[in-house]
mmCIF file of C-alpha atoms and ligand atoms in Angstrom:
data_model
loop_
_atom_site.group_PDB
_atom_site.id
_atom_site.type_symbol
_atom_site.label_atom_id
_atom_site.label_comp_id
_atom_site.label_asym_id
_atom_site.label_seq_id
_atom_site.Cartn_x
_atom_site.Cartn_y
_atom_site.Cartn_z
ATOM 1 C CA MET W 12 -72.815 116.062 144.209
ATOM 2 C CA ASN W 13 -69.282 116.945 143.259
ATOM 3 C CA ALA W 14 -67.884 113.495 143.588
ATOM 4 C CA LEU W 15 -69.686 112.188 140.540
ATOM 5 C CA ALA W 16 -68.634 115.154 138.465
ATOM 6 C CA THR W 17 -64.983 114.525 139.089
ATOM 7 C CA ARG W 18 -65.227 110.918 138.053
ATOM 8 C CA GLY W 19 -63.645 109.953 134.775
ATOM 9 C CA LYS W 20 -60.400 109.644 132.970
ATOM 10 C CA GLY W 21 -57.689 112.209 132.946
ATOM 11 C CA ARG W 22 -57.396 113.296 136.563
ATOM 12 C CA ILE W 23 -54.792 110.750 137.488
ATOM 13 C CA THR W 24 -51.757 112.001 139.304
ATOM 14 C CA VAL W 25 -49.945 108.801 140.259
ATOM 15 C CA ASP W 26 -46.483 109.843 139.212
ATOM 16 C CA GLU W 27 -44.552 108.353 136.366
ATOM 17 C CA GLN W 28 -41.595 107.776 138.677
ATOM 18 C CA LEU W 29 -43.293 104.552 139.699
ATOM 19 C CA ILE W 30 -42.028 102.951 136.495
ATOM 20 C CA GLY W 31 -38.984 100.826 137.325
ATOM 21 C CA GLN W 32 -39.720 100.867 141.072
ATOM 22 C CA ASP W 33 -39.609 97.703 143.112
ATOM 23 C CA ILE W 34 -42.888 97.520 145.025
ATOM 24 C CA ASP W 35 -42.606 94.650 147.490
ATOM 25 C CA GLY W 36 -40.883 92.451 144.906
ATOM 26 C CA TYR W 37 -42.810 93.593 141.835
ATOM 27 C CA ILE W 38 -40.923 95.683 139.285
ATOM 28 C CA ILE W 39 -43.240 98.223 137.692
ATOM 29 C CA GLY W 40 -43.281 98.332 133.902
ATOM 30 C CA SER W 41 -45.410 100.242 131.431
ATOM 31 C CA ASN W 42 -48.769 101.822 132.164
ATOM 32 C CA ILE W 43 -51.611 99.826 130.623
ATOM 33 C CA GLY W 44 -54.657 101.715 131.790
ATOM 34 C CA CYS W 45 -56.075 104.501 133.897
ATOM 35 C CA GLY W 46 -59.301 104.564 135.809
ATOM 36 C CA GLY W 47 -61.056 106.713 138.353
ATOM 37 C CA MET W 48 -59.141 105.326 141.307
ATOM 38 C CA GLY W 49 -55.641 104.742 140.057
ATOM 39 C CA ARG W 50 -53.483 103.320 137.342
ATOM 40 C CA VAL W 51 -52.845 99.827 136.113
ATOM 41 C CA TYR W 52 -49.296 98.845 135.163
ATOM 42 C CA GLN W 53 -47.713 95.791 133.722
ATOM 43 C CA ALA W 54 -45.146 94.481 136.218
ATOM 44 C CA TYR W 55 -43.017 91.447 136.805
ATOM 45 C CA GLU W 56 -42.178 89.515 139.874
ATOM 46 C CA ALA W 57 -38.504 90.025 140.629
ATOM 47 C CA ASN W 58 -37.922 86.414 141.707
ATOM 48 C CA THR W 59 -39.783 84.480 139.050
ATOM 49 C CA GLN W 60 -39.913 87.094 136.248
ATOM 50 C CA ALA W 61 -43.635 86.292 135.933
ATOM 51 C CA SER W 62 -45.705 89.066 134.360
ATOM 52 C CA VAL W 63 -48.570 90.479 136.385
ATOM 53 C CA ALA W 64 -50.839 93.510 136.398
ATOM 54 C CA ILE W 65 -50.625 95.867 139.355
ATOM 55 C CA LYS W 66 -53.280 98.419 140.146
ATOM 56 C CA ILE W 67 -51.894 101.305 142.153
ATOM 57 C CA MET W 68 -54.432 103.529 143.841
ATOM 58 C CA LEU W 69 -54.134 107.291 143.860
ATOM 59 C CA PRO W 70 -52.079 108.324 146.909
ATOM 60 C CA GLU W 71 -54.973 110.359 148.340
ATOM 61 C CA TYR W 72 -56.894 107.128 148.951
ATOM 62 C CA ALA W 73 -54.228 105.657 151.226
ATOM 63 C CA GLN W 74 -54.522 108.782 153.371
ATOM 64 C CA ASP W 75 -58.202 108.184 153.916
ATOM 65 C CA GLU W 76 -58.233 105.804 156.863
ATOM 66 C CA HIS W 77 -61.764 104.595 156.190
ATOM 67 C CA PHE W 78 -60.956 103.819 152.553
ATOM 68 C CA ARG W 79 -57.661 102.205 153.511
ATOM 69 C CA MET W 80 -59.293 99.758 155.898
ATOM 70 C CA ARG W 81 -62.046 98.939 153.448
ATOM 71 C CA PHE W 82 -59.616 98.491 150.575
ATOM 72 C CA LEU W 83 -57.506 96.052 152.561
ATOM 73 C CA ARG W 84 -60.569 94.146 153.726
ATOM 74 C CA GLU W 85 -62.070 93.892 150.258
ATOM 75 C CA ALA W 86 -58.772 93.020 148.591
ATOM 76 C CA GLU W 87 -58.504 90.167 151.075
ATOM 77 C CA LEU W 88 -61.965 88.993 150.120
ATOM 78 C CA MET W 89 -61.189 89.283 146.417
ATOM 79 C CA SER W 90 -58.036 87.256 146.765
ATOM 80 C CA THR W 91 -60.221 84.392 147.990
ATOM 81 C CA LEU W 92 -62.702 84.629 145.080
ATOM 82 C CA GLN W 93 -61.572 82.025 142.602
ATOM 83 C CA HIS W 94 -63.620 81.642 139.469
ATOM 84 C CA PRO W 95 -62.528 81.072 135.856
ATOM 85 C CA ASN W 96 -64.170 84.349 134.803
ATOM 86 C CA VAL W 97 -62.880 86.536 137.626
ATOM 87 C CA VAL W 98 -59.400 88.050 137.281
ATOM 88 C CA PRO W 99 -57.368 86.339 140.009
ATOM 89 C CA VAL W 100 -55.922 88.604 142.685
ATOM 90 C CA TYR W 101 -52.477 87.372 143.765
ATOM 91 C CA THR W 102 -51.666 89.764 146.549
ATOM 92 C CA TYR W 103 -52.217 93.319 147.751
ATOM 93 C CA GLY W 104 -50.673 95.695 150.202
ATOM 94 C CA GLU W 105 -49.346 99.142 151.004
ATOM 95 C CA TRP W 106 -46.112 100.615 149.784
ATOM 96 C CA HIS W 107 -45.206 104.083 151.043
ATOM 97 C CA ASN W 108 -48.261 106.175 150.214
ATOM 98 C CA TYR W 109 -49.748 103.709 147.808
ATOM 99 C CA LEU W 110 -52.280 100.939 148.123
ATOM 100 C CA TYR W 111 -51.821 98.314 145.453
ATOM 101 C CA ILE W 112 -53.346 95.116 144.244
ATOM 102 C CA VAL W 113 -51.518 92.520 142.128
ATOM 103 C CA MET W 114 -53.578 90.543 139.611
ATOM 104 C CA GLN W 115 -53.194 88.208 136.718
ATOM 105 C CA LEU W 116 -52.212 90.145 133.611
ATOM 106 C CA VAL W 117 -55.018 89.752 131.093
ATOM 107 C CA ARG W 118 -53.531 89.870 127.623
ATOM 108 C CA GLY W 119 -56.317 91.560 125.782
ATOM 109 C CA PRO W 120 -58.486 94.675 125.639
ATOM 110 C CA SER W 121 -61.493 95.689 127.694
ATOM 111 C CA LEU W 122 -64.950 95.313 126.215
ATOM 112 C CA GLU W 123 -65.123 99.099 126.227
ATOM 113 C CA ARG W 124 -62.285 99.176 123.703
ATOM 114 C CA ILE W 125 -63.683 96.329 121.650
ATOM 115 C CA LEU W 126 -67.005 98.166 121.308
ATOM 116 C CA ARG W 127 -65.257 100.981 119.489
ATOM 117 C CA ARG W 128 -64.612 98.747 116.518
ATOM 118 C CA ARG W 129 -66.956 95.785 116.737
ATOM 119 C CA GLN W 130 -70.722 95.277 116.849
ATOM 120 C CA PHE W 131 -72.497 92.423 118.607
ATOM 121 C CA SER W 132 -75.441 90.342 117.504
ATOM 122 C CA PRO W 133 -77.773 88.641 120.016
ATOM 123 C CA LEU W 134 -75.755 85.464 119.469
ATOM 124 C CA THR W 135 -72.273 86.956 119.846
ATOM 125 C CA ALA W 136 -73.420 88.961 122.906
ATOM 126 C CA TRP W 137 -74.151 85.614 124.578
ATOM 127 C CA GLN W 138 -70.388 84.983 124.568
ATOM 128 C CA ILE W 139 -70.147 87.915 126.995
ATOM 129 C CA VAL W 140 -73.417 87.491 128.903
ATOM 130 C CA ARG W 141 -72.768 83.880 129.893
ATOM 131 C CA PRO W 142 -69.334 84.271 131.548
ATOM 132 C CA VAL W 143 -70.122 87.647 133.120
ATOM 133 C CA ALA W 144 -73.384 86.351 134.605
ATOM 134 C CA ASP W 145 -71.514 83.249 135.823
ATOM 135 C CA ALA W 146 -68.896 85.398 137.532
ATOM 136 C CA LEU W 147 -71.515 87.689 139.102
ATOM 137 C CA GLY W 148 -73.569 84.734 140.328
ATOM 138 C CA PHE W 149 -70.452 83.277 141.901
ATOM 139 C CA GLY W 150 -69.657 86.510 143.753
ATOM 140 C CA HIS W 151 -73.286 86.920 144.812
ATOM 141 C CA ALA W 152 -73.267 83.437 146.331
ATOM 142 C CA TYR W 153 -70.536 84.751 148.644
ATOM 143 C CA GLN W 154 -72.433 87.992 149.295
ATOM 144 C CA VAL W 155 -69.893 89.931 147.251
ATOM 145 C CA LEU W 156 -71.400 92.644 145.068
ATOM 146 C CA HIS W 157 -69.436 93.982 142.147
ATOM 147 C CA ARG W 158 -70.832 97.546 142.374
ATOM 148 C CA ASP W 159 -69.128 98.867 139.255
ATOM 149 C CA LEU W 160 -70.007 96.513 136.451
ATOM 150 C CA LYS W 161 -69.353 98.191 133.096
ATOM 151 C CA THR W 162 -67.635 97.450 129.796
ATOM 152 C CA GLY W 163 -64.344 98.840 131.177
ATOM 153 C CA ASN W 164 -64.303 96.101 133.808
ATOM 154 C CA ILE W 165 -64.834 93.243 131.366
ATOM 155 C CA LEU W 166 -61.544 92.101 129.845
ATOM 156 C CA ILE W 167 -61.299 89.870 126.799
ATOM 157 C CA GLU W 168 -58.288 87.642 126.223
ATOM 158 C CA PRO W 169 -58.008 85.989 122.794
ATOM 159 C CA ARG W 170 -57.365 82.273 123.171
ATOM 160 C CA GLY W 171 -57.020 80.139 120.087
ATOM 161 C CA LYS W 172 -60.177 80.554 118.039
ATOM 162 C CA GLY W 173 -62.207 81.923 120.912
ATOM 163 C CA ASN W 174 -61.982 84.472 123.683
ATOM 164 C CA HIS W 175 -61.794 84.177 127.418
ATOM 165 C CA VAL W 176 -63.861 86.706 129.329
ATOM 166 C CA TYR W 177 -62.753 88.094 132.690
ATOM 167 C CA LEU W 178 -64.556 90.298 135.129
ATOM 168 C CA THR W 179 -62.354 92.581 137.189
ATOM 169 C CA ASP W 180 -62.660 95.103 140.027
ATOM 170 C CA PHE W 181 -65.068 92.953 142.011
ATOM 171 C CA GLY W 182 -66.163 94.894 145.087
ATOM 172 C CA LEU W 183 -63.381 97.411 144.694
ATOM 173 C CA SER W 184 -65.378 100.375 143.573
ATOM 174 C CA LYS W 185 -66.250 102.107 146.808
ATOM 175 C CA ARG W 186 -64.446 105.388 146.764
ATOM 176 C CA PRO W 187 -64.048 108.077 149.356
ATOM 177 C CA GLY W 188 -65.898 111.195 148.344
ATOM 178 C CA LEU W 189 -68.421 109.198 146.372
ATOM 179 C CA ASP W 190 -70.216 108.366 149.563
ATOM 180 C CA THR W 191 -72.617 111.257 149.499
ATOM 181 C CA THR W 192 -73.896 112.109 146.111
ATOM 182 C CA LEU W 193 -77.382 112.521 144.801
ATOM 183 C CA THR W 194 -79.285 112.144 148.008
ATOM 184 C CA GLU W 195 -78.285 113.725 151.283
ATOM 185 C CA ALA W 196 -78.002 110.542 153.266
ATOM 186 C CA GLY W 197 -77.368 108.363 150.266
ATOM 187 C CA VAL W 198 -74.433 106.312 149.280
ATOM 188 C CA SER W 199 -73.881 106.251 145.567
ATOM 189 C CA VAL W 200 -71.272 103.989 144.094
ATOM 190 C CA GLY W 201 -70.499 103.112 140.514
ATOM 191 C CA THR W 202 -70.386 104.704 137.101
ATOM 192 C CA PRO W 203 -73.425 106.866 136.232
ATOM 193 C CA GLU W 204 -74.084 105.215 132.869
ATOM 194 C CA TYR W 205 -74.468 101.802 134.512
ATOM 195 C CA MET W 206 -75.987 102.686 137.897
ATOM 196 C CA ALA W 207 -79.223 101.097 139.024
ATOM 197 C CA PRO W 208 -81.928 103.560 140.125
ATOM 198 C CA GLU W 209 -81.830 102.370 143.742
ATOM 199 C CA VAL W 210 -78.062 102.995 143.801
ATOM 200 C CA VAL W 211 -78.529 106.496 142.403
ATOM 201 C CA MET W 212 -81.100 107.180 145.117
ATOM 202 C CA GLY W 213 -78.774 105.932 147.815
ATOM 203 C CA LYS W 214 -81.177 103.218 148.871
ATOM 204 C CA GLN W 215 -80.071 99.847 150.127
ATOM 205 C CA ALA W 216 -78.908 98.033 146.995
ATOM 206 C CA ASP W 217 -78.313 94.332 146.564
ATOM 207 C CA HIS W 218 -77.126 91.905 143.885
ATOM 208 C CA ARG W 219 -79.988 92.999 141.631
ATOM 209 C CA ALA W 220 -78.199 96.326 141.129
ATOM 210 C CA ASP W 221 -75.293 94.415 139.548
ATOM 211 C CA LEU W 222 -77.771 92.643 137.262
ATOM 212 C CA TYR W 223 -79.206 96.011 136.231
ATOM 213 C CA SER W 224 -75.680 97.130 135.288
ATOM 214 C CA LEU W 225 -75.231 93.949 133.265
ATOM 215 C CA ALA W 226 -78.460 94.779 131.440
ATOM 216 C CA VAL W 227 -76.992 98.195 130.554
ATOM 217 C CA VAL W 228 -73.931 96.409 129.138
ATOM 218 C CA ILE W 229 -76.163 94.119 127.036
ATOM 219 C CA PHE W 230 -78.214 97.089 125.808
ATOM 220 C CA GLU W 231 -74.939 98.684 124.714
ATOM 221 C CA LEU W 232 -73.692 95.513 123.017
ATOM 222 C CA LEU W 233 -76.922 94.991 121.094
ATOM 223 C CA LEU W 234 -77.823 98.564 120.184
ATOM 224 C CA GLY W 235 -74.483 100.346 120.124
ATOM 225 C CA ARG W 236 -75.606 103.041 122.521
ATOM 226 C CA LEU W 237 -76.349 103.452 126.196
ATOM 227 C CA PRO W 238 -79.929 103.461 127.475
ATOM 228 C CA PHE W 239 -79.392 106.685 129.441
ATOM 229 C CA GLU W 240 -77.050 109.524 128.665
ATOM 230 C CA GLY W 241 -77.364 112.943 130.237
ATOM 231 C CA LYS W 242 -75.529 116.224 129.733
ATOM 232 C CA ASN W 243 -73.409 115.526 132.793
ATOM 233 C CA PRO W 244 -72.827 112.612 135.174
ATOM 234 C CA GLN W 245 -75.598 113.738 137.561
ATOM 235 C CA MET W 246 -78.161 113.972 134.767
ATOM 236 C CA THR W 247 -77.110 110.568 133.481
ATOM 237 C CA ALA W 248 -77.465 109.040 136.923
ATOM 238 C CA LEU W 249 -80.854 110.654 137.501
ATOM 239 C CA ALA W 250 -82.128 109.484 134.120
ATOM 240 C CA HIS W 251 -82.024 105.912 135.461
ATOM 241 C CA VAL W 252 -84.499 107.051 138.106
ATOM 242 C CA ASP W 253 -86.880 109.325 136.240
ATOM 243 C CA GLN W 254 -86.630 108.612 132.510
ATOM 244 C CA PRO W 255 -88.547 105.735 130.968
ATOM 245 C CA THR W 256 -86.362 102.898 129.737
ATOM 246 C CA PRO W 257 -85.960 103.247 125.972
ATOM 247 C CA ARG W 258 -87.778 100.580 123.994
ATOM 248 C CA ALA W 259 -85.317 98.812 121.732
ATOM 249 C CA ARG W 260 -87.869 98.535 118.922
ATOM 250 C CA MET W 261 -88.365 102.291 118.955
ATOM 251 C CA LEU W 262 -84.650 102.631 118.321
ATOM 252 C CA HIS W 263 -84.437 99.840 115.776
ATOM 253 C CA PRO W 264 -87.702 98.639 114.203
ATOM 254 C CA HIS W 265 -86.384 95.126 113.517
ATOM 255 C CA PHE W 266 -85.023 94.540 117.001
ATOM 256 C CA PRO W 267 -86.400 91.164 118.199
ATOM 257 C CA ARG W 268 -89.523 91.545 120.344
ATOM 258 C CA ARG W 269 -88.432 88.918 122.848
ATOM 259 C CA LEU W 270 -85.123 90.630 123.445
ATOM 260 C CA GLU W 271 -86.868 93.968 123.855
ATOM 261 C CA ALA W 272 -89.019 92.367 126.559
ATOM 262 C CA PHE W 273 -85.880 90.910 128.157
ATOM 263 C CA LEU W 274 -84.201 94.336 128.280
ATOM 264 C CA LEU W 275 -87.293 96.064 129.664
ATOM 265 C CA GLN W 276 -87.540 93.558 132.492
ATOM 266 C CA ALA W 277 -83.800 93.600 133.216
ATOM 267 C CA LEU W 278 -83.803 97.419 133.262
ATOM 268 C CA ASN W 279 -86.960 97.782 135.321
ATOM 269 C CA LYS W 280 -86.751 100.623 137.853
ATOM 270 C CA HIS W 281 -87.931 98.264 140.604
ATOM 271 C CA PRO W 282 -85.578 95.474 141.649
ATOM 272 C CA ASP W 283 -88.549 93.210 142.473
ATOM 273 C CA ALA W 284 -89.742 93.372 138.859
ATOM 274 C CA ARG W 285 -86.337 92.391 137.421
ATOM 275 C CA PHE W 286 -84.716 88.996 137.121
ATOM 276 C CA GLN W 287 -83.934 87.977 140.673
ATOM 277 C CA SER W 288 -80.628 86.151 140.281
ATOM 278 C CA ALA W 289 -77.713 85.949 137.874
ATOM 279 C CA GLU W 290 -78.872 82.439 136.942
ATOM 280 C CA GLU W 291 -82.408 83.571 136.158
ATOM 281 C CA PHE W 292 -81.045 86.521 134.187
ATOM 282 C CA GLN W 293 -78.719 84.350 132.146
ATOM 283 C CA LEU W 294 -81.385 81.742 131.429
ATOM 284 C CA ALA W 295 -83.865 84.395 130.306
ATOM 285 C CA TYR W 296 -81.324 85.812 127.850
ATOM 286 C CA TYR W 297 -80.457 82.352 126.590
ATOM 287 C CA LYS W 298 -84.117 81.466 126.030
ATOM 288 C CA ALA W 299 -84.840 84.767 124.285
ATOM 289 C CA VAL W 300 -81.960 84.212 121.855
ATOM 290 C CA LYS W 301 -82.760 80.544 121.346
ATOM 291 C CA ALA W 302 -86.333 81.411 120.362
ATOM 292 C CA LEU W 303 -85.079 83.565 117.462
ATOM 293 C CA ASP W 304 -84.513 82.204 114.014
ATOM 294 C CA ASP W 305 -80.954 81.929 112.873
ATOM 295 C CA ASP W 306 -80.834 85.098 110.758
ATOM 296 C CA THR W 307 -82.457 87.190 113.449
ATOM 297 C CA ARG W 308 -80.039 86.125 116.143
ATOM 298 C CA ARG W 309 -76.997 86.724 113.954
ATOM 299 C CA ARG W 310 -77.991 90.223 112.837
ATOM 300 C CA CYS W 311 -76.731 93.440 114.346
ATOM 301 C CA TYR W 312 -79.172 96.132 115.479
ATOM 302 C CA TRP W 313 -76.932 99.067 116.140
ATOM 303 C CA VAL W 314 -78.369 102.550 115.958
ATOM 304 C CA ALA W 315 -76.595 105.877 115.772
ATOM 305 C CA ALA W 316 -76.198 107.552 119.173
ATOM 306 C CA ASN W 317 -78.330 110.646 119.603
HETATM 307 N N1 ADP V 28 -55.593 92.550 135.206
HETATM 308 C C1 ADP V 28 -55.504 93.348 134.128
HETATM 309 N N2 ADP V 28 -54.841 92.932 133.023
HETATM 310 C C2 ADP V 28 -54.758 93.720 131.936
HETATM 311 N N3 ADP V 28 -55.309 94.948 131.831
HETATM 312 C C3 ADP V 28 -55.978 95.423 132.896
HETATM 313 C C4 ADP V 28 -56.123 94.652 134.093
HETATM 314 N N4 ADP V 28 -56.860 95.379 134.975
HETATM 315 C C5 ADP V 28 -57.155 96.529 134.357
HETATM 316 N N5 ADP V 28 -56.631 96.578 133.104
HETATM 317 C C6 ADP V 28 -56.732 97.678 132.124
HETATM 318 O O1 ADP V 28 -56.619 98.913 132.783
HETATM 319 C C7 ADP V 28 -57.739 99.743 132.509
HETATM 320 C C8 ADP V 28 -58.009 100.629 133.695
HETATM 321 O O2 ADP V 28 -58.456 99.871 134.767
HETATM 322 P P1 ADP V 28 -59.158 100.527 136.017
HETATM 323 O O3 ADP V 28 -58.159 101.344 136.758
HETATM 324 O O4 ADP V 28 -59.870 99.469 136.759
HETATM 325 O O5 ADP V 28 -60.168 101.564 135.427
HETATM 326 P P2 ADP V 28 -61.635 101.420 134.855
HETATM 327 O O6 ADP V 28 -62.175 100.117 135.343
HETATM 328 O O7 ADP V 28 -62.345 102.605 135.458
HETATM 329 O O8 ADP V 28 -61.521 101.488 133.365
HETATM 330 C C9 ADP V 28 -58.872 98.754 132.192
HETATM 331 O O9 ADP V 28 -59.895 99.309 131.424
HETATM 332 C C10 ADP V 28 -58.098 97.682 131.444
HETATM 333 O O10 ADP V 28 -57.960 98.023 130.084
HETATM 334 MG MG1 MG V 29 -61.581 98.645 136.277
#
């Protein structure tokens, strides 16, 4: 139970002395983000001066032999996943007490940050849904689950008039200490706000749990609030299991009926009742938006959080 409670920003202890260090040929620059497992820094390759992003795990993780092995195995897998909407992993390794992973530096904010200042319409949300579903479908074809899909792991790089969308942290979210949470024998992985019910319950989860998390992201984009929020991380996680999915039209009376139906199916408690693949999911969203008239699909339906 405790593992979930300790999740979140602010408990990072990777020391600032890392700045300026040469980690296997990468010179560490400024800190660009913190997450539950470590810190992300801008860095440059000493030989070529190329800028990269380096994620350095909290030292305690390298001491956990089980985590260490899994990290190295999954980083290897990630470095082979090449898709235009997946942040490329260049290399990874161990340096003293640290595990690190070197990635392409995405020059833009996370969707989490963008949501603080921008609302999405059904049409503009498609610009996120399409590439993220593409990236998930690609990973799923290789039996790679993301396991921690959320707005913080979707990065948006402005390019000319448009944006390029990247998914990051593919398969990297298994953490030591998170392995027994809400159920005795269960394995719970992810971020409570985005966790599928079967994940919360520690049941065997598959690619449909990632699609559930994507549905939470879409709910957030379209309505400006999360479907489930509890008083603490455990309550939030359990709400996915035992609270009915909020009906979008109860939150916003003009929310399009077809999109409400899409969200209810995508957020169904039972994986068998959801969309069964990233392709099916994406097509269903596309069709729901296409069926709307132009004004309806360009409107925003945000509601105040309760
Ligand atoms: N490859 C990258 N390029 C640029 N910024 C990144 C990259 N990877 C991660 N970040 C930034 O660092 C932040 C923290 O990342 P992370 O440690 O994965 O934590 P979390 O996913 O829990 O937010 C991200 O939200 C993002 O803003
Ligand atoms: Mg991340």
